[in-house]
């Protein structure tokens, strides 16, 4: 989809994935506890979702909590879990108001029952919404996602519902947490780090990457437009064919 932004006709990526990085550094720069950065980062999530919708983006995936994040201090993990519970509860009302469909990707079985219940309630209540599709990667790790997909496929082969010859790339995609979502066109990582950190390794195979020094709590619509401008400046090639 093309849209005029700041006097330019730009191709709008259908699906944008975000690695939200820099909350702790944002807080440290202001001599605040790390959790203050996470709280401010949660506010940025809401603003970016609104901006993405206004710009015509249809799918957004955000890396909220990775399988590796459990290694952080108990105090920080506890604060993050509390923040996530509150966010998911508020998200039920916001998703209804904004016609936003929400799903959570990752292994939620490792989360406490209250958080699991809130996730299932949010997904159920937003399932009929037709606006922006928002995926929250929670207790997510790309290798773990692929492992779980392989286990599902192996079980189907074992019980005879799937033949090994039918295991195509499309088949694998349908067994991933992101089944039903198009692969991201653009991945944005904030705070200057230049790595994927185990985020969507299968889905990002042909994605354009935009790395910015901006810390996540400071990320705004202007920087999102900068990322879209970068995306428009790239030649999209798939299998050697210019698209």
PDB file of N, CA, C and O in Angstrom, residues 169-234:
ATOM      1  N   UNK A 169       8.124 -25.605   3.304  1.00  0.00           N
ATOM      2  CA  UNK A 169       8.321 -24.370   4.061  1.00  0.00           C
ATOM      3  C   UNK A 169       6.977 -23.817   4.549  1.00  0.00           C
ATOM      4  O   UNK A 169       6.878 -23.322   5.679  1.00  0.00           O
ATOM      5  N   UNK A 170       5.946 -23.895   3.703  1.00  0.00           N
ATOM      6  CA  UNK A 170       4.617 -23.429   4.111  1.00  0.00           C
ATOM      7  C   UNK A 170       4.089 -24.254   5.277  1.00  0.00           C
ATOM      8  O   UNK A 170       3.459 -23.719   6.196  1.00  0.00           O
ATOM      9  N   UNK A 171       4.353 -25.550   5.241  1.00  0.00           N
ATOM     10  CA  UNK A 171       3.912 -26.427   6.332  1.00  0.00           C
ATOM     11  C   UNK A 171       4.575 -26.012   7.636  1.00  0.00           C
ATOM     12  O   UNK A 171       3.911 -25.906   8.683  1.00  0.00           O
ATOM     13  N   UNK A 172       5.877 -25.752   7.589  1.00  0.00           N
ATOM     14  CA  UNK A 172       6.582 -25.319   8.796  1.00  0.00           C
ATOM     15  C   UNK A 172       6.007 -24.006   9.305  1.00  0.00           C
ATOM     16  O   UNK A 172       5.752 -23.839  10.507  1.00  0.00           O
ATOM     17  N   UNK A 173       5.755 -23.066   8.390  1.00  0.00           N
ATOM     18  CA  UNK A 173       5.211 -21.762   8.784  1.00  0.00           C
ATOM     19  C   UNK A 173       3.878 -21.892   9.504  1.00  0.00           C
ATOM     20  O   UNK A 173       3.595 -21.150  10.452  1.00  0.00           O
ATOM     21  N   UNK A 174       3.055 -22.836   9.060  1.00  0.00           N
ATOM     22  CA  UNK A 174       1.736 -22.996   9.688  1.00  0.00           C
ATOM     23  C   UNK A 174       1.829 -23.614  11.077  1.00  0.00           C
ATOM     24  O   UNK A 174       0.849 -23.588  11.821  1.00  0.00           O
ATOM     25  N   UNK A 175       2.987 -24.146  11.437  1.00  0.00           N
ATOM     26  CA  UNK A 175       3.174 -24.722  12.767  1.00  0.00           C
ATOM     27  C   UNK A 175       3.897 -23.768  13.716  1.00  0.00           C
ATOM     28  O   UNK A 175       4.123 -24.107  14.882  1.00  0.00           O
ATOM     29  N   UNK A 176       4.238 -22.584  13.231  1.00  0.00           N
ATOM     30  CA  UNK A 176       4.891 -21.592  14.074  1.00  0.00           C
ATOM     31  C   UNK A 176       3.859 -20.759  14.823  1.00  0.00           C
ATOM     32  O   UNK A 176       2.667 -20.749  14.475  1.00  0.00           O
ATOM     33  N   UNK A 177       4.309 -20.036  15.842  1.00  0.00           N
ATOM     34  CA  UNK A 177       3.407 -19.194  16.633  1.00  0.00           C
ATOM     35  C   UNK A 177       2.751 -18.114  15.786  1.00  0.00           C
ATOM     36  O   UNK A 177       1.658 -17.635  16.109  1.00  0.00           O
ATOM     37  N   UNK A 178       3.421 -17.709  14.718  1.00  0.00           N
ATOM     38  CA  UNK A 178       2.950 -16.598  13.880  1.00  0.00           C
ATOM     39  C   UNK A 178       2.059 -17.062  12.733  1.00  0.00           C
ATOM     40  O   UNK A 178       1.793 -16.283  11.812  1.00  0.00           O
ATOM     41  N   UNK A 179       1.608 -18.302  12.761  1.00  0.00           N
ATOM     42  CA  UNK A 179       0.761 -18.817  11.681  1.00  0.00           C
ATOM     43  C   UNK A 179      -0.400 -17.861  11.424  1.00  0.00           C
ATOM     44  O   UNK A 179      -1.072 -17.420  12.352  1.00  0.00           O
ATOM     45  N   UNK A 180      -0.611 -17.533  10.149  1.00  0.00           N
ATOM     46  CA  UNK A 180      -1.685 -16.617   9.790  1.00  0.00           C
ATOM     47  C   UNK A 180      -1.226 -15.188   9.598  1.00  0.00           C
ATOM     48  O   UNK A 180      -1.948 -14.372   9.021  1.00  0.00           O
ATOM     49  N   UNK A 181      -0.027 -14.875  10.097  1.00  0.00           N
ATOM     50  CA  UNK A 181       0.568 -13.554   9.893  1.00  0.00           C
ATOM     51  C   UNK A 181       1.502 -13.605   8.682  1.00  0.00           C
ATOM     52  O   UNK A 181       2.219 -14.591   8.503  1.00  0.00           O
ATOM     53  N   UNK A 182       1.533 -12.559   7.859  1.00  0.00           N
ATOM     54  CA  UNK A 182       2.580 -12.497   6.840  1.00  0.00           C
ATOM     55  C   UNK A 182       3.929 -12.278   7.507  1.00  0.00           C
ATOM     56  O   UNK A 182       3.994 -11.742   8.616  1.00  0.00           O
ATOM     57  N   UNK A 183       5.004 -12.699   6.862  1.00  0.00           N
ATOM     58  CA  UNK A 183       6.332 -12.431   7.412  1.00  0.00           C
ATOM     59  C   UNK A 183       6.569 -10.920   7.456  1.00  0.00           C
ATOM     60  O   UNK A 183       6.069 -10.180   6.604  1.00  0.00           O
ATOM     61  N   UNK A 184       7.323 -10.436   8.449  1.00  0.00           N
ATOM     62  CA  UNK A 184       7.571  -8.991   8.535  1.00  0.00           C
ATOM     63  C   UNK A 184       8.293  -8.455   7.302  1.00  0.00           C
ATOM     64  O   UNK A 184       9.196  -9.102   6.758  1.00  0.00           O
ATOM     65  N   UNK A 185       7.895  -7.279   6.862  1.00  0.00           N
ATOM     66  CA  UNK A 185       8.589  -6.576   5.788  1.00  0.00           C
ATOM     67  C   UNK A 185       9.754  -5.762   6.348  1.00  0.00           C
ATOM     68  O   UNK A 185      10.762  -5.554   5.670  1.00  0.00           O
ATOM     69  N   UNK A 186       9.582  -5.307   7.585  1.00  0.00           N
ATOM     70  CA  UNK A 186      10.550  -4.407   8.211  1.00  0.00           C
ATOM     71  C   UNK A 186      10.701  -4.781   9.680  1.00  0.00           C
ATOM     72  O   UNK A 186       9.707  -5.003  10.369  1.00  0.00           O
ATOM     73  N   UNK A 187      11.950  -4.866  10.139  1.00  0.00           N
ATOM     74  CA  UNK A 187      12.224  -5.097  11.567  1.00  0.00           C
ATOM     75  C   UNK A 187      12.988  -3.892  12.102  1.00  0.00           C
ATOM     76  O   UNK A 187      13.988  -3.478  11.513  1.00  0.00           O
ATOM     77  N   UNK A 188      12.517  -3.334  13.203  1.00  0.00           N
ATOM     78  CA  UNK A 188      13.136  -2.166  13.818  1.00  0.00           C
ATOM     79  C   UNK A 188      13.678  -2.564  15.191  1.00  0.00           C
ATOM     80  O   UNK A 188      12.945  -3.129  16.009  1.00  0.00           O
ATOM     81  N   UNK A 189      14.955  -2.265  15.426  1.00  0.00           N
ATOM     82  CA  UNK A 189      15.516  -2.458  16.765  1.00  0.00           C
ATOM     83  C   UNK A 189      16.061  -1.122  17.256  1.00  0.00           C
ATOM     84  O   UNK A 189      16.826  -0.449  16.568  1.00  0.00           O
ATOM     85  N   UNK A 190      15.678  -0.767  18.468  1.00  0.00           N
ATOM     86  CA  UNK A 190      16.109   0.497  19.060  1.00  0.00           C
ATOM     87  C   UNK A 190      17.370   0.316  19.898  1.00  0.00           C
ATOM     88  O   UNK A 190      17.811  -0.799  20.169  1.00  0.00           O
ATOM     89  N   UNK A 191      17.956   1.439  20.306  1.00  0.00           N
ATOM     90  CA  UNK A 191      19.059   1.555  21.264  1.00  0.00           C
ATOM     91  C   UNK A 191      20.444   1.292  20.688  1.00  0.00           C
ATOM     92  O   UNK A 191      21.417   1.274  21.428  1.00  0.00           O
ATOM     93  N   UNK A 192      20.549   1.082  19.387  1.00  0.00           N
ATOM     94  CA  UNK A 192      21.857   0.935  18.777  1.00  0.00           C
ATOM     95  C   UNK A 192      22.411  -0.467  18.728  1.00  0.00           C
ATOM     96  O   UNK A 192      23.469  -0.692  18.125  1.00  0.00           O
ATOM     97  N   UNK A 193      21.736  -1.436  19.336  1.00  0.00           N
ATOM     98  CA  UNK A 193      22.203  -2.823  19.261  1.00  0.00           C
ATOM     99  C   UNK A 193      21.903  -3.375  17.866  1.00  0.00           C
ATOM    100  O   UNK A 193      20.847  -3.119  17.300  1.00  0.00           O
ATOM    101  N   UNK A 194      22.856  -4.163  17.322  1.00  0.00           N
ATOM    102  CA  UNK A 194      22.707  -4.669  15.954  1.00  0.00           C
ATOM    103  C   UNK A 194      22.779  -6.192  15.982  1.00  0.00           C
ATOM    104  O   UNK A 194      23.801  -6.803  15.670  1.00  0.00           O
ATOM    105  N   UNK A 195      21.695  -6.801  16.411  1.00  0.00           N
ATOM    106  CA  UNK A 195      21.582  -8.261  16.419  1.00  0.00           C
ATOM    107  C   UNK A 195      20.110  -8.617  16.557  1.00  0.00           C
ATOM    108  O   UNK A 195      19.285  -7.782  16.943  1.00  0.00           O
ATOM    109  N   UNK A 196      19.775  -9.878  16.291  1.00  0.00           N
ATOM    110  CA  UNK A 196      18.381 -10.318  16.327  1.00  0.00           C
ATOM    111  C   UNK A 196      17.956 -10.831  17.701  1.00  0.00           C
ATOM    112  O   UNK A 196      16.758 -10.877  17.992  1.00  0.00           O
ATOM    113  N   UNK A 197      18.911 -11.267  18.511  1.00  0.00           N
ATOM    114  CA  UNK A 197      18.597 -11.750  19.860  1.00  0.00           C
ATOM    115  C   UNK A 197      17.513 -12.830  19.858  1.00  0.00           C
ATOM    116  O   UNK A 197      16.581 -12.796  20.653  1.00  0.00           O
ATOM    117  N   UNK A 198      17.631 -13.780  18.912  1.00  0.00           N
ATOM    118  CA  UNK A 198      16.732 -14.937  18.909  1.00  0.00           C
ATOM    119  C   UNK A 198      15.281 -14.541  18.610  1.00  0.00           C
ATOM    120  O   UNK A 198      14.351 -15.166  19.094  1.00  0.00           O
ATOM    121  N   UNK A 199      15.101 -13.509  17.812  1.00  0.00           N
ATOM    122  CA  UNK A 199      13.762 -12.999  17.497  1.00  0.00           C
ATOM    123  C   UNK A 199      13.375 -13.369  16.067  1.00  0.00           C
ATOM    124  O   UNK A 199      14.026 -12.952  15.111  1.00  0.00           O
ATOM    125  N   UNK A 200      12.341 -14.179  15.906  1.00  0.00           N
ATOM    126  CA  UNK A 200      11.738 -14.521  14.613  1.00  0.00           C
ATOM    127  C   UNK A 200      12.768 -14.935  13.550  1.00  0.00           C
ATOM    128  O   UNK A 200      12.753 -14.426  12.423  1.00  0.00           O
ATOM    129  N   UNK A 201      13.675 -15.870  13.843  1.00  0.00           N
ATOM    130  CA  UNK A 201      14.719 -16.216  12.865  1.00  0.00           C
ATOM    131  C   UNK A 201      14.172 -16.775  11.556  1.00  0.00           C
ATOM    132  O   UNK A 201      14.751 -16.525  10.495  1.00  0.00           O
ATOM    133  N   UNK A 202      13.088 -17.518  11.605  1.00  0.00           N
ATOM    134  CA  UNK A 202      12.484 -18.063  10.387  1.00  0.00           C
ATOM    135  C   UNK A 202      11.775 -16.954   9.604  1.00  0.00           C
ATOM    136  O   UNK A 202      11.944 -16.815   8.389  1.00  0.00           O
ATOM    137  N   UNK A 203      11.003 -16.157  10.296  1.00  0.00           N
ATOM    138  CA  UNK A 203      10.137 -15.174   9.651  1.00  0.00           C
ATOM    139  C   UNK A 203      10.909 -13.989   9.068  1.00  0.00           C
ATOM    140  O   UNK A 203      10.420 -13.306   8.163  1.00  0.00           O
ATOM    141  N   UNK A 204      12.109 -13.703   9.588  1.00  0.00           N
ATOM    142  CA  UNK A 204      12.857 -12.525   9.157  1.00  0.00           C
ATOM    143  C   UNK A 204      13.828 -12.817   8.010  1.00  0.00           C
ATOM    144  O   UNK A 204      14.704 -12.002   7.709  1.00  0.00           O
ATOM    145  N   UNK A 205      13.668 -13.938   7.339  1.00  0.00           N
ATOM    146  CA  UNK A 205      14.621 -14.354   6.307  1.00  0.00           C
ATOM    147  C   UNK A 205      14.801 -13.308   5.210  1.00  0.00           C
ATOM    148  O   UNK A 205      15.910 -13.126   4.691  1.00  0.00           O
ATOM    149  N   UNK A 206      13.725 -12.620   4.817  1.00  0.00           N
ATOM    150  CA  UNK A 206      13.804 -11.631   3.729  1.00  0.00           C
ATOM    151  C   UNK A 206      13.394 -10.233   4.191  1.00  0.00           C
ATOM    152  O   UNK A 206      13.025  -9.389   3.381  1.00  0.00           O
ATOM    153  N   UNK A 207      13.483  -9.995   5.473  1.00  0.00           N
ATOM    154  CA  UNK A 207      13.037  -8.730   6.052  1.00  0.00           C
ATOM    155  C   UNK A 207      14.144  -7.685   5.985  1.00  0.00           C
ATOM    156  O   UNK A 207      15.322  -7.998   6.130  1.00  0.00           O
ATOM    157  N   UNK A 208      13.748  -6.419   5.784  1.00  0.00           N
ATOM    158  CA  UNK A 208      14.687  -5.317   5.872  1.00  0.00           C
ATOM    159  C   UNK A 208      14.871  -4.948   7.351  1.00  0.00           C
ATOM    160  O   UNK A 208      13.905  -4.904   8.108  1.00  0.00           O
ATOM    161  N   UNK A 209      16.112  -4.670   7.767  1.00  0.00           N
ATOM    162  CA  UNK A 209      16.419  -4.337   9.157  1.00  0.00           C
ATOM    163  C   UNK A 209      16.748  -2.849   9.283  1.00  0.00           C
ATOM    164  O   UNK A 209      17.524  -2.310   8.500  1.00  0.00           O
ATOM    165  N   UNK A 210      16.158  -2.227  10.309  1.00  0.00           N
ATOM    166  CA  UNK A 210      16.443  -0.821  10.606  1.00  0.00           C
ATOM    167  C   UNK A 210      16.892  -0.732  12.052  1.00  0.00           C
ATOM    168  O   UNK A 210      16.126  -1.035  12.974  1.00  0.00           O
ATOM    169  N   UNK A 211      18.143  -0.335  12.259  1.00  0.00           N
ATOM    170  CA  UNK A 211      18.692  -0.190  13.607  1.00  0.00           C
ATOM    171  C   UNK A 211      18.861   1.294  13.905  1.00  0.00           C
ATOM    172  O   UNK A 211      19.430   2.039  13.109  1.00  0.00           O
ATOM    173  N   UNK A 212      18.353   1.720  15.047  1.00  0.00           N
ATOM    174  CA  UNK A 212      18.412   3.125  15.423  1.00  0.00           C
ATOM    175  C   UNK A 212      19.023   3.286  16.804  1.00  0.00           C
ATOM    176  O   UNK A 212      18.850   2.422  17.680  1.00  0.00           O
ATOM    177  N   UNK A 213      19.721   4.382  17.014  1.00  0.00           N
ATOM    178  CA  UNK A 213      20.308   4.682  18.314  1.00  0.00           C
ATOM    179  C   UNK A 213      19.254   5.127  19.333  1.00  0.00           C
ATOM    180  O   UNK A 213      19.515   5.142  20.537  1.00  0.00           O
ATOM    181  N   UNK A 214      18.071   5.482  18.872  1.00  0.00           N
ATOM    182  CA  UNK A 214      17.008   5.967  19.750  1.00  0.00           C
ATOM    183  C   UNK A 214      16.631   4.882  20.760  1.00  0.00           C
ATOM    184  O   UNK A 214      16.415   3.721  20.387  1.00  0.00           O
ATOM    185  N   UNK A 215      16.569   5.236  22.030  1.00  0.00           N
ATOM    186  CA  UNK A 215      16.120   4.298  23.061  1.00  0.00           C
ATOM    187  C   UNK A 215      14.616   4.125  22.951  1.00  0.00           C
ATOM    188  O   UNK A 215      13.895   5.060  22.593  1.00  0.00           O
ATOM    189  N   UNK A 216      14.120   2.923  23.289  1.00  0.00           N
ATOM    190  CA  UNK A 216      12.712   2.636  23.051  1.00  0.00           C
ATOM    191  C   UNK A 216      11.754   3.662  23.661  1.00  0.00           C
ATOM    192  O   UNK A 216      10.819   4.106  22.991  1.00  0.00           O
ATOM    193  N   UNK A 217      11.923   4.113  24.908  1.00  0.00           N
ATOM    194  CA  UNK A 217      10.967   5.094  25.449  1.00  0.00           C
ATOM    195  C   UNK A 217      10.932   6.405  24.666  1.00  0.00           C
ATOM    196  O   UNK A 217       9.950   7.155  24.757  1.00  0.00           O
ATOM    197  N   UNK A 218      11.992   6.687  23.896  1.00  0.00           N
ATOM    198  CA  UNK A 218      12.046   7.918  23.102  1.00  0.00           C
ATOM    199  C   UNK A 218      11.604   7.707  21.660  1.00  0.00           C
ATOM    200  O   UNK A 218      11.564   8.665  20.886  1.00  0.00           O
ATOM    201  N   UNK A 219      11.294   6.477  21.291  1.00  0.00           N
ATOM    202  CA  UNK A 219      10.889   6.184  19.913  1.00  0.00           C
ATOM    203  C   UNK A 219       9.531   6.833  19.645  1.00  0.00           C
ATOM    204  O   UNK A 219       8.600   6.725  20.442  1.00  0.00           O
ATOM    205  N   UNK A 220       9.405   7.510  18.503  1.00  0.00           N
ATOM    206  CA  UNK A 220       8.167   8.234  18.210  1.00  0.00           C
ATOM    207  C   UNK A 220       7.794   8.090  16.743  1.00  0.00           C
ATOM    208  O   UNK A 220       8.447   7.360  15.979  1.00  0.00           O
ATOM    209  N   UNK A 221       6.746   8.784  16.347  1.00  0.00           N
ATOM    210  CA  UNK A 221       6.244   8.674  14.969  1.00  0.00           C
ATOM    211  C   UNK A 221       7.284   9.128  13.965  1.00  0.00           C
ATOM    212  O   UNK A 221       7.417   8.541  12.876  1.00  0.00           O
ATOM    213  N   UNK A 222       8.045  10.163  14.308  1.00  0.00           N
ATOM    214  CA  UNK A 222       9.080  10.653  13.401  1.00  0.00           C
ATOM    215  C   UNK A 222      10.113   9.576  13.110  1.00  0.00           C
ATOM    216  O   UNK A 222      10.527   9.390  11.957  1.00  0.00           O
ATOM    217  N   UNK A 223      10.519   8.839  14.144  1.00  0.00           N
ATOM    218  CA  UNK A 223      11.511   7.784  13.938  1.00  0.00           C
ATOM    219  C   UNK A 223      10.900   6.603  13.186  1.00  0.00           C
ATOM    220  O   UNK A 223      11.584   5.940  12.393  1.00  0.00           O
ATOM    221  N   UNK A 224       9.619   6.343  13.402  1.00  0.00           N
ATOM    222  CA  UNK A 224       8.935   5.290  12.641  1.00  0.00           C
ATOM    223  C   UNK A 224       8.903   5.662  11.157  1.00  0.00           C
ATOM    224  O   UNK A 224       9.137   4.806  10.289  1.00  0.00           O
ATOM    225  N   UNK A 225       8.641   6.915  10.868  1.00  0.00           N
ATOM    226  CA  UNK A 225       8.657   7.372   9.472  1.00  0.00           C
ATOM    227  C   UNK A 225      10.066   7.268   8.893  1.00  0.00           C
ATOM    228  O   UNK A 225      10.248   6.887   7.729  1.00  0.00           O
ATOM    229  N   UNK A 226      11.090   7.568   9.699  1.00  0.00           N
ATOM    230  CA  UNK A 226      12.474   7.401   9.242  1.00  0.00           C
ATOM    231  C   UNK A 226      12.742   5.955   8.839  1.00  0.00           C
ATOM    232  O   UNK A 226      13.416   5.679   7.837  1.00  0.00           O
ATOM    233  N   UNK A 227      12.204   5.013   9.616  1.00  0.00           N
ATOM    234  CA  UNK A 227      12.373   3.595   9.302  1.00  0.00           C
ATOM    235  C   UNK A 227      11.660   3.246   7.992  1.00  0.00           C
ATOM    236  O   UNK A 227      12.177   2.470   7.178  1.00  0.00           O
ATOM    237  N   UNK A 228      10.474   3.810   7.791  1.00  0.00           N
ATOM    238  CA  UNK A 228       9.728   3.554   6.556  1.00  0.00           C
ATOM    239  C   UNK A 228      10.451   4.172   5.356  1.00  0.00           C
ATOM    240  O   UNK A 228      10.490   3.582   4.267  1.00  0.00           O
ATOM    241  N   UNK A 229      11.055   5.341   5.545  1.00  0.00           N
ATOM    242  CA  UNK A 229      11.855   5.955   4.484  1.00  0.00           C
ATOM    243  C   UNK A 229      13.039   5.056   4.126  1.00  0.00           C
ATOM    244  O   UNK A 229      13.370   4.869   2.951  1.00  0.00           O
ATOM    245  N   UNK A 230      13.686   4.501   5.144  1.00  0.00           N
ATOM    246  CA  UNK A 230      14.796   3.578   4.921  1.00  0.00           C
ATOM    247  C   UNK A 230      14.306   2.369   4.127  1.00  0.00           C
ATOM    248  O   UNK A 230      14.947   1.927   3.164  1.00  0.00           O
ATOM    249  N   UNK A 231      13.170   1.829   4.532  1.00  0.00           N
ATOM    250  CA  UNK A 231      12.575   0.677   3.853  1.00  0.00           C
ATOM    251  C   UNK A 231      12.302   0.997   2.387  1.00  0.00           C
ATOM    252  O   UNK A 231      12.553   0.180   1.502  1.00  0.00           O
ATOM    253  N   UNK A 232      11.825   2.191   2.114  1.00  0.00           N
ATOM    254  CA  UNK A 232      11.529   2.582   0.741  1.00  0.00           C
ATOM    255  C   UNK A 232      12.800   2.780  -0.088  1.00  0.00           C
ATOM    256  O   UNK A 232      12.750   2.733  -1.316  1.00  0.00           O
ATOM    257  N   UNK A 233      13.915   3.009   0.563  1.00  0.00           N
ATOM    258  CA  UNK A 233      15.167   3.198  -0.155  1.00  0.00           C
ATOM    259  C   UNK A 233      15.862   1.911  -0.521  1.00  0.00           C
ATOM    260  O   UNK A 233      16.898   1.933  -1.193  1.00  0.00           O
ATOM    261  N   UNK A 234      15.326   0.762  -0.079  1.00  0.00           N
ATOM    262  CA  UNK A 234      15.951  -0.523  -0.360  1.00  0.00           C
ATOM    263  C   UNK A 234      15.328  -1.164  -1.591  1.00  0.00           C
ATOM    264  O   UNK A 234      14.132  -1.019  -1.852  1.00  0.00           O
TER     265      UNK A 234
END
